[in-house]
Short mmCIF file of C-alpha atoms in Angstrom, two decimals:
data_model
loop_
_atom_site.label_atom_id
_atom_site.label_comp_id
_atom_site.label_asym_id
_atom_site.label_seq_id
_atom_site.Cartn_x
_atom_site.Cartn_y
_atom_site.Cartn_z
CA MET J 1 0.04 0.06 -0.05
CA PRO J 2 1.45 3.35 -0.94
CA GLN J 3 1.74 5.66 2.05
CA THR J 4 -0.13 9.05 1.81
CA HIS J 5 1.87 11.92 2.92
CA THR J 6 0.06 14.86 4.63
CA ASP J 7 2.98 17.16 4.78
CA ASP J 8 1.63 19.32 2.07
CA LEU J 9 -1.67 19.88 4.03
CA CYS J 10 0.14 20.81 7.42
CA PRO J 11 1.20 24.36 8.17
CA ILE J 12 4.88 25.18 8.03
CA ARG J 13 5.99 26.18 11.45
CA ARG J 14 9.16 28.07 11.81
CA ARG J 15 10.62 29.05 15.27
CA GLY J 16 10.49 32.82 15.58
CA LYS J 17 8.79 33.40 12.20
CA ARG J 18 5.29 33.48 10.66
CA THR J 19 3.56 30.14 10.50
CA LEU J 20 2.61 29.56 6.74
CA THR J 21 -0.72 27.55 6.26
CA PRO J 22 -1.69 25.63 2.98
CA ALA J 23 -4.06 28.58 2.19
CA MET J 24 -1.37 31.10 2.53
CA LEU J 25 1.08 29.12 0.34
CA LYS J 26 -1.71 28.66 -2.24
CA ALA J 27 -2.25 32.51 -2.36
CA ARG J 28 1.44 32.98 -2.72
CA ASP J 29 1.71 30.54 -5.59
CA GLU J 30 -1.28 32.03 -7.36
CA LEU J 31 0.51 35.30 -7.86
CA LEU J 32 2.78 33.51 -10.49
CA GLY J 33 -0.25 33.12 -12.77
CA LEU J 34 -2.40 35.52 -14.89
CA PRO J 35 -5.06 37.26 -12.83
CA PRO J 36 -8.67 37.14 -14.33
CA ASP J 37 -9.10 40.98 -14.12
CA TYR J 38 -7.15 44.21 -13.23
CA PRO J 39 -9.74 46.29 -11.15
CA ASP J 40 -8.56 49.79 -10.20
CA LYS J 41 -8.11 50.97 -6.61
CA TYR J 42 -11.46 52.59 -5.96
CA ALA J 43 -13.60 49.80 -7.63
CA VAL J 44 -11.91 47.35 -5.21
CA LEU J 45 -12.38 49.78 -2.26
CA ASN J 46 -16.10 50.27 -2.85
CA THR J 47 -16.60 46.58 -3.41
CA ILE J 48 -14.95 45.78 -0.03
CA ARG J 49 -17.14 48.33 1.73
CA ALA J 50 -20.38 47.15 0.16
CA LEU J 51 -19.85 43.43 0.93
CA PRO J 52 -22.64 41.87 2.96
CA ARG J 53 -22.34 40.93 6.54
CA SER J 54 -22.48 37.23 5.59
CA PHE J 55 -19.11 37.73 3.88
CA PRO J 56 -16.58 35.54 6.07
CA LEU J 57 -14.55 38.56 7.37
CA THR J 58 -14.56 40.02 10.85
CA ARG J 59 -15.04 43.71 11.30
CA SER J 60 -11.41 44.29 12.37
CA ALA J 61 -10.01 42.42 9.35
CA ARG J 62 -12.38 44.23 6.89
CA GLY J 63 -11.42 47.49 8.39
CA LEU J 64 -7.53 46.75 8.25
CA LEU J 65 -7.97 45.57 4.58
CA GLU J 66 -9.82 48.99 3.72
CA ARG J 67 -7.04 51.01 5.30
CA MET J 68 -4.41 49.11 3.38
CA ILE J 69 -6.20 49.66 0.09
CA GLU J 70 -6.61 53.44 0.90
CA LYS J 71 -2.94 53.79 1.47
CA THR J 72 -1.83 52.30 -1.72
CA ARG J 73 -1.12 54.52 -4.89
CA PRO J 74 -3.73 54.37 -7.69
CA GLU J 75 -1.23 53.68 -10.30
CA SER J 76 0.01 50.59 -8.51
CA TRP J 77 -3.28 48.80 -9.53
CA GLU J 78 -2.61 49.01 -13.18
CA MET J 79 -1.59 46.02 -15.27
CA LEU J 80 2.26 46.07 -15.08
CA SER J 81 2.27 47.23 -11.25
CA THR J 82 1.71 45.49 -7.95
CA PRO J 83 -0.28 47.07 -5.19
CA PHE J 84 1.92 46.76 -2.16
CA ILE J 85 1.70 48.01 1.35
CA TYR J 86 4.87 48.60 3.61
CA ALA J 87 4.14 49.66 7.20
CA HIS J 88 5.23 48.86 10.85
CA ASN J 89 2.86 47.24 13.28
CA ALA J 90 2.80 50.69 14.94
CA THR J 91 1.61 52.36 11.81
CA LEU J 92 -1.00 49.70 11.21
CA MET J 93 -2.24 50.10 14.81
CA SER J 94 -2.58 53.74 14.46
CA TRP J 95 -4.52 53.40 11.08
CA THR J 96 -7.00 50.92 12.58
CA GLY J 97 -7.02 51.56 16.28
CA LEU J 98 -6.36 47.82 16.99
CA SER J 99 -4.21 46.40 19.62
CA LEU J 100 -1.10 44.39 18.63
CA THR J 101 -2.94 41.09 19.46
CA ALA J 102 -5.97 42.18 17.46
CA LEU J 103 -3.80 43.40 14.56
CA ARG J 104 -1.91 39.99 14.33
CA ARG J 105 -5.15 38.18 14.43
CA ALA J 106 -6.61 40.33 11.65
CA VAL J 107 -3.48 39.84 9.40
CA ARG J 108 -3.58 36.20 9.66
CA GLU J 109 -7.42 36.13 8.94
CA LEU J 110 -6.83 38.14 5.84
CA ALA J 111 -3.83 36.00 4.82
CA GLU J 112 -5.75 32.72 5.21
CA ALA J 113 -8.65 34.20 3.28
CA GLY J 114 -6.27 35.06 0.31
CA MET J 115 -6.72 38.64 0.48
CA ILE J 116 -3.29 39.57 1.16
CA VAL J 117 0.13 37.90 0.89
CA PRO J 118 2.67 38.59 3.55
CA CYS J 119 6.17 39.09 2.27
CA ASP J 120 8.45 38.72 5.36
CA GLY J 121 12.38 39.25 5.56
CA ARG J 122 15.07 36.57 5.90
CA ASN J 123 14.94 37.13 9.68
CA GLY J 124 11.14 37.04 9.75
CA GLN J 125 10.98 40.81 10.38
CA ARG J 126 8.56 42.84 8.22
CA GLY J 127 9.85 46.18 9.09
CA ARG J 128 13.11 46.00 7.27
CA ARG J 129 14.35 45.59 3.64
CA TRP J 130 17.11 42.80 3.05
CA GLN J 131 19.47 42.06 0.24
CA GLY J 132 18.73 38.67 -1.15
CA GLN J 133 20.32 36.63 -3.80
CA GLU J 134 18.09 37.87 -6.57
CA GLY J 135 18.42 41.50 -5.72
CA MET J 136 16.30 43.80 -3.49
CA SER J 137 13.16 42.32 -2.02
CA GLN J 138 10.23 44.09 -0.74
CA VAL J 139 9.02 43.29 2.88
CA GLY J 140 5.31 44.05 3.73
CA PHE J 141 1.89 42.88 2.25
CA SER J 142 1.07 42.26 -1.40
CA LEU J 143 -2.56 43.22 -2.28
CA ALA J 144 -2.39 41.56 -5.71
CA SER J 145 -4.30 38.67 -4.36
CA LEU J 146 -7.28 40.71 -4.57
CA ARG J 147 -7.22 40.58 -8.36
CA TYR J 148 -7.72 36.77 -8.12
CA ARG J 149 -10.54 37.22 -5.64
CA TRP J 150 -12.32 39.68 -7.70
CA PRO J 151 -14.78 37.45 -9.39
CA ASP J 152 -15.75 36.05 -6.03
CA LEU J 153 -16.14 39.43 -4.60
CA GLN J 154 -18.32 40.52 -7.55
CA ALA J 155 -20.58 37.45 -6.75
CA GLN J 156 -20.66 38.23 -3.09
CA LEU J 157 -21.69 41.91 -3.87
CA GLU J 158 -24.61 40.80 -6.13
CA ILE J 159 -25.74 38.47 -3.29
CA GLY J 160 -25.53 41.35 -0.85
CA ARG J 161 -27.57 43.62 -3.22
CA ARG J 162 -30.24 40.97 -3.47
CA GLN J 163 -30.38 40.49 0.12
CA ARG J 164 -30.64 44.21 0.88
CA ALA J 165 -33.46 44.43 -1.79
CA GLU J 166 -35.36 41.59 -0.18
CA VAL J 167 -34.96 43.14 3.26
CA ALA J 168 -36.34 46.39 1.94
CA PHE J 169 -39.17 44.55 0.23
CA LEU J 170 -40.20 42.70 3.42
CA ARG J 171 -40.03 45.87 5.48
CA GLU J 172 -42.22 47.77 3.13
CA ALA J 173 -44.66 44.96 2.87
CA ILE J 174 -44.90 44.90 6.69
CA ALA J 175 -45.48 48.67 6.75
CA ASP J 176 -48.17 48.39 4.21
CA LEU J 177 -50.12 45.73 6.15
CA ASN J 178 -49.60 47.54 9.31
CA GLU J 179 -51.49 50.59 7.86
CA GLN J 180 -54.36 48.47 6.88
CA VAL J 181 -54.34 46.54 10.30
CA ARG J 182 -54.27 49.90 12.11
CA VAL J 183 -57.26 51.42 10.30
CA ALA J 184 -59.32 48.17 10.59
CA ALA J 185 -58.53 47.77 14.17
CA GLU J 186 -59.56 51.28 14.96
CA LEU J 187 -62.92 50.67 13.29
CA ARG J 188 -63.53 47.63 15.18
CA GLY J 189 -62.06 49.01 18.58
CA ASP J 190 -59.59 46.16 18.82
CA GLU J 191 -56.74 47.71 20.73
CA ALA J 192 -54.82 44.63 21.32
CA THR J 193 -54.42 43.87 17.54
CA ALA J 194 -53.20 47.38 17.00
CA LEU J 195 -50.67 47.10 19.78
CA GLU J 196 -49.37 43.89 18.46
CA ALA J 197 -49.02 45.33 14.90
CA ALA J 198 -47.07 48.22 16.50
CA ARG J 199 -44.69 45.88 18.13
CA VAL J 200 -44.08 43.97 14.93
CA MET J 201 -43.35 47.40 13.24
CA ARG J 202 -40.74 48.11 15.83
CA LEU J 203 -39.12 44.71 15.59
CA ARG J 204 -38.87 44.86 11.70
CA ARG J 205 -36.32 47.62 12.25
CA GLY J 206 -33.98 45.80 14.44
CA THR J 207 -33.09 42.87 12.16
CA ASP J 208 -31.59 42.17 8.73
CA LEU J 209 -32.28 38.57 8.69
CA ILE J 210 -34.73 37.44 5.91
CA ASP J 211 -36.16 34.59 7.75
CA THR J 212 -37.07 36.63 10.87
CA LEU J 213 -38.63 39.32 8.65
CA ALA J 214 -40.65 36.80 6.85
CA SER J 215 -41.99 35.48 10.17
CA TYR J 216 -42.92 39.15 11.00
CA HIS J 217 -44.60 39.53 7.53
CA ASP J 218 -46.62 36.24 8.39
CA ILE J 219 -47.62 37.55 11.87
CA MET J 220 -48.84 40.78 10.13
CA LYS J 221 -50.84 38.88 7.50
CA ALA J 222 -52.48 36.86 10.46
CA LEU J 223 -53.44 40.20 12.15
CA TRP J 224 -54.85 41.49 9.01
CA ALA J 225 -56.96 38.30 8.58
CA ARG J 226 -58.21 38.84 12.10
CA VAL J 227 -59.53 42.45 11.59
CA LYS J 228 -60.20 42.29 7.78
CA PRO J 229 -63.78 43.47 7.14
CA VAL J 230 -66.16 40.98 5.76
CA GLU J 231 -67.22 41.79 2.28
CA LYS J 232 -70.93 42.15 1.70
CA PRO J 233 -72.37 39.88 -1.13
CA ALA J 234 -72.88 41.51 -4.44
CA GLU J 235 -76.48 42.62 -5.23
CA ASN J 236 -76.50 41.22 -8.78
CA ARG J 237 -75.21 37.58 -7.97
CA VAL J 238 -76.64 34.65 -10.15
CA ASP J 239 -77.51 32.66 -7.09
CA ARG J 240 -79.66 35.25 -5.35
CA SER J 241 -83.28 34.60 -4.68
CA PRO J 242 -85.66 34.71 -7.64
CA ASP J 243 -88.28 37.14 -5.98
CA SER J 244 -85.52 39.88 -5.83
CA VAL J 245 -85.89 42.94 -8.16
CA TRP J 246 -84.35 42.31 -11.47
CA CYS J 247 -82.80 45.40 -13.22
CA THR J 248 -82.62 45.66 -16.94
CA PRO J 249 -78.81 45.60 -18.02
CA GLU J 250 -77.46 47.33 -20.96
CA MET J 251 -78.20 45.46 -24.03
CA ALA J 252 -76.97 45.73 -27.57
CA PRO J 253 -79.12 47.12 -30.40
CA MET J 254 -82.07 44.89 -31.38
CA ASP J 255 -81.71 42.84 -34.60
CA ALA J 256 -83.88 40.42 -36.50
CA GLN J 257 -83.11 37.53 -34.08
CA SER J 258 -84.13 39.44 -30.92
CA GLY J 259 -87.88 38.80 -31.55
CA THR J 260 -88.80 42.40 -32.11
CA HIS J 261 -89.01 44.88 -34.99
CA TYR J 262 -86.37 47.42 -36.38
CA THR J 263 -86.89 50.59 -38.33
CA GLU J 264 -85.15 51.52 -41.62
CA ARG J 265 -85.30 55.24 -42.19
CA ASN J 266 -84.13 57.36 -45.08
CA ASN J 267 -84.62 60.92 -45.10
CA LYS J 268 -85.65 61.15 -48.88
CA LYS J 269 -87.99 58.18 -48.64
CA PRO J 270 -91.08 57.53 -46.51
CA LYS J 271 -90.55 55.62 -43.41
CA LYS J 272 -90.69 51.94 -43.78
CA VAL J 273 -91.50 49.56 -40.92
CA VAL J 274 -90.70 45.93 -41.14
CA VAL J 275 -92.17 43.62 -38.62
CA VAL J 276 -90.15 40.47 -37.51
CA ALA J 277 -91.69 37.81 -35.38
CA PRO J 278 -94.10 40.06 -33.48
CA GLU J 279 -95.71 36.86 -31.66
CA ARG J 280 -92.42 35.84 -30.24
CA ARG J 281 -91.76 38.58 -27.78
CA ASN J 282 -90.93 36.39 -24.76
CA ARG J 283 -87.47 36.22 -26.12
CA ILE J 284 -86.78 39.61 -24.58
CA GLU J 285 -87.32 38.24 -21.02
CA THR J 286 -84.85 35.32 -22.02
CA MET J 287 -82.31 37.73 -23.03
CA ARG J 288 -82.76 39.79 -19.94
CA ARG J 289 -82.18 36.80 -17.87
CA ALA J 290 -79.06 35.70 -19.82
CA GLY J 291 -77.58 39.13 -19.45
CA GLN J 292 -77.77 39.04 -15.60
CA VAL J 293 -74.16 37.73 -14.88
CA SER J 294 -72.00 38.37 -12.06
CA GLN J 295 -69.57 41.31 -12.00
CA ARG J 296 -66.13 40.50 -13.31
CA GLU J 297 -62.88 41.17 -11.35
CA PRO J 298 -60.84 44.27 -12.33
CA SER J 299 -58.06 42.01 -13.65
CA GLU J 300 -60.25 39.58 -15.55
CA GLY J 301 -60.24 41.67 -18.76
CA LEU J 302 -56.44 42.04 -18.53
CA GLU J 303 -55.92 38.34 -17.83
CA ALA J 304 -57.55 37.71 -21.11
CA SER J 305 -55.03 39.99 -22.84
CA ILE J 306 -52.01 39.11 -20.93
CA LEU J 307 -52.29 35.33 -20.27
CA ARG J 308 -54.90 34.53 -22.98
CA GLY J 309 -56.19 31.59 -21.16
CA PHE J 310 -52.79 29.82 -20.80
CA PRO J 311 -53.34 26.57 -19.02
CA GLY J 312 -50.71 26.92 -16.31
CA THR J 313 -51.03 24.67 -13.29
CA SER J 314 -49.11 24.95 -10.07
CA THR J 315 -46.95 21.96 -11.11
CA PHE J 316 -45.92 23.77 -14.21
CA PHE J 317 -44.86 27.00 -12.48
CA LEU J 318 -43.05 24.97 -9.74
CA THR J 319 -41.25 23.08 -12.33
CA VAL J 320 -40.04 26.06 -14.45
CA CYS J 321 -39.21 28.11 -11.39
CA PRO J 322 -37.81 25.77 -8.74
CA ALA J 323 -37.16 28.80 -6.54
CA LEU J 324 -40.88 28.92 -5.70
CA ARG J 325 -40.67 25.44 -4.01
CA ASP J 326 -38.99 26.88 -0.90
CA LEU J 327 -41.43 29.67 -0.79
CA CYS J 328 -44.60 27.75 -1.13
CA ALA J 329 -46.41 26.39 1.91
CA SER J 330 -47.35 23.00 0.21
CA ALA J 331 -46.30 20.92 -2.42
CA ALA J 332 -49.44 21.51 -4.62
CA PRO J 333 -50.24 25.17 -3.91
CA ASP J 334 -53.39 26.82 -5.09
CA ARG J 335 -53.44 30.18 -6.92
CA ALA J 336 -53.38 32.24 -3.77
CA GLN J 337 -50.52 30.39 -2.27
CA LEU J 338 -48.48 30.59 -5.53
CA THR J 339 -49.14 34.24 -5.62
CA ASP J 340 -47.96 34.79 -2.09
CA ALA J 341 -44.70 32.80 -2.95
CA ALA J 342 -44.14 34.92 -6.02
CA GLU J 343 -44.50 38.07 -3.93
CA LEU J 344 -41.57 36.89 -1.71
CA LEU J 345 -39.72 35.89 -4.99
CA SER J 346 -40.14 39.30 -6.39
CA GLY J 347 -38.23 40.73 -3.49
CA ARG J 348 -35.36 38.34 -3.90
CA ILE J 349 -34.81 39.07 -7.51
CA GLY J 350 -34.59 42.80 -6.91
CA ILE J 351 -38.15 44.19 -7.46
CA GLY J 352 -39.31 46.81 -5.08
CA TYR J 353 -42.44 46.52 -2.98
CA GLN J 354 -44.07 49.70 -4.49
CA SER J 355 -43.53 48.26 -7.96
CA TRP J 356 -44.97 44.90 -7.05
CA LYS J 357 -48.11 46.77 -5.44
CA THR J 358 -48.32 48.79 -8.57
CA GLY J 359 -48.34 45.72 -10.64
CA CYS J 360 -50.95 44.07 -8.58
CA ILE J 361 -53.37 47.17 -8.93
CA ALA J 362 -52.66 47.53 -12.71
CA LEU J 363 -52.46 44.03 -13.83
CA GLY J 364 -53.99 41.87 -11.06
CA ARG J 365 -52.32 39.89 -8.29
CA PHE J 366 -51.97 36.68 -10.06
CA GLU J 367 -50.95 38.23 -13.49
CA ALA J 368 -48.11 40.15 -11.53
CA ALA J 369 -47.06 36.89 -10.10
CA VAL J 370 -46.84 35.24 -13.45
CA ALA J 371 -44.68 38.10 -14.52
CA VAL J 372 -42.29 37.69 -11.65
CA ILE J 373 -42.16 34.02 -12.38
CA VAL J 374 -41.07 34.62 -15.89
CA MET J 375 -38.50 37.11 -14.86
CA ALA J 376 -37.06 34.70 -12.33
CA THR J 377 -36.98 31.78 -14.78
CA ARG J 378 -35.25 33.98 -17.39
CA ARG J 379 -32.58 34.90 -14.94
CA ASP J 380 -32.08 31.36 -13.95
CA GLN J 381 -31.63 30.45 -17.53
CA GLY J 382 -28.76 32.96 -17.93
CA GLU J 383 -30.55 35.98 -19.26
CA GLN J 384 -29.10 39.24 -17.88
CA ILE J 385 -31.52 41.60 -16.34
CA ARG J 386 -29.59 44.56 -15.03
CA HIS J 387 -32.41 46.45 -13.46
CA PRO J 388 -35.24 44.23 -12.28
CA ASP J 389 -37.35 46.93 -10.81
CA ALA J 390 -37.27 48.96 -14.03
CA TYR J 391 -37.92 45.86 -16.08
CA PHE J 392 -40.88 44.99 -14.05
CA ARG J 393 -42.27 48.42 -14.36
CA ALA J 394 -41.86 48.25 -18.02
CA LEU J 395 -43.99 45.15 -18.10
CA ILE J 396 -46.60 46.96 -16.13
CA GLU J 397 -46.78 49.75 -18.70
CA ARG J 398 -47.07 47.19 -21.57
CA GLY J 399 -49.69 45.32 -19.70
CA VAL J 400 -51.81 48.57 -19.26
CA ARG J 401 -51.27 49.52 -22.93
CA GLY J 402 -52.52 46.02 -23.82
CA THR J 403 -49.11 44.96 -25.56
CA LEU J 404 -48.04 42.50 -22.95
CA HIS J 405 -48.64 38.89 -23.89
CA LEU J 406 -47.16 36.51 -21.28
CA ASP J 407 -48.71 33.40 -22.87
CA ARG J 408 -45.90 33.53 -25.55
CA SER J 409 -43.18 33.45 -22.90
CA LEU J 410 -45.09 30.64 -21.03
CA TYR J 411 -45.32 28.52 -24.16
CA ALA J 412 -41.67 29.12 -24.77
CA LEU J 413 -40.88 27.79 -21.29
CA LYS J 414 -43.17 24.92 -21.72
CA ASP J 415 -41.39 23.91 -25.04
CA THR J 416 -38.02 24.22 -23.17
CA LEU J 417 -39.12 22.12 -20.37
CA ALA J 418 -40.49 19.47 -22.76
CA GLN J 419 -37.20 19.47 -24.73
CA ASP J 420 -35.39 19.03 -21.62
CA VAL J 421 -37.51 16.06 -20.55
CA SER J 422 -37.35 14.43 -23.97
CA GLN J 423 -33.47 14.63 -23.82
CA ILE J 424 -33.46 13.07 -20.47
CA ARG J 425 -35.46 10.31 -21.82
CA GLU J 426 -33.37 9.71 -24.85
CA ARG J 427 -30.33 9.57 -22.74
CA ALA J 428 -32.04 6.96 -20.38
CA THR J 429 -33.23 4.97 -23.41
CA GLY J 430 -29.86 5.04 -24.95
CA ARG J 431 -28.21 3.68 -21.78
CA VAL J 432 -30.81 0.87 -21.65
CA LYS J 433 -30.25 -0.04 -25.14
CA THR J 434 -26.38 -0.06 -24.77
CA ALA J 435 -26.83 -2.19 -21.69
CA SER J 436 -29.09 -4.70 -23.40
CA GLN J 437 -26.91 -5.23 -26.30
CA PRO J 438 -25.00 -8.71 -26.06
CA VAL J 439 -21.31 -8.61 -25.58
CA ARG J 440 -19.28 -10.46 -28.20
CA ILE J 441 -16.31 -12.29 -26.91
CA GLN J 442 -13.53 -12.77 -29.68
#
């Protein structure tokens, strides 16, 4: 059995000198390759400052890294130069306000994270320059490793931006529900519900955790369901009692099939009256009863123009947009649950709450949810949407003008889904055929 050597994975300990870990050695060897990008000084500095709290760096380490970047020259970040910082421990302590122990801990954290590369002297002292075999060597910290971390920093920056957008969305949604709960509670005289809503409003400002804000949003929705006024039944429902008073609806102009007569008039000729089926006048009552239908929802006409009767089930939407599965309360959600999940999803992809509320009013709640699902699916498929909030508002404007047809996008997603399923089946069938073929032995 060959023996496995773990010396490469163990840190290099040198008496009186800095201990080099495998991560530090990897970052040092990485400087010999070509970096993926050459960002300038202020782009790196702004990115470090805008990183989310979930980024694995403590406050002291991040502050030290910011001070180091600030003290470098802008021209040192160009392609043929190397950003380098040379400072004593006392100078670094004066920049950051850290103690010597905290400073050493922050330097080790940055070195193990691959943000900086320590360049120590021959005797392990950073504050002196020494003459090596290959000429003068600099002693200090190299910040060129940030060029290799630049793609990861950009990805973390996008994650932080989405988190901030979702946090702002949930806070605005809670505030909007609080206004409705407060007004309804005052009308009912329910002081306990109003106090509970005010407590949730105070708690929402004290946290940035998305799960906690989502729980506060659920509590606020439960309070709204408690004090929500009961809607009165419509006066012109179909299932009302037959002895109620019927009102004559607006009817189209009568023609030959309506069971009455019409008049043809010409100013140059005498008036001519044509009688059509005068004995079948009971058809008017039939037409009147047929015209008594329930009032349509405000979004019903827009749904006909936006979705055009697309037969989209909850299974279809969950399949094309897997991000909805974690937001839905059940595996087979109904339209209301699917819409609530799409509301939370809109905050995650960068749509503001005011834009979502405007879309619900202009298009309808379910239609706005379908637009969000289409946007999220396109982003997952690799399409670049730089400003999701502006993109969603443009969809709202198109829907109001009658030029938005989401059924085309939904059918395209359906065809893509069917194509992926057929490819999976073909691969599985090909494997079965290959395995079923007899093996010929020469």
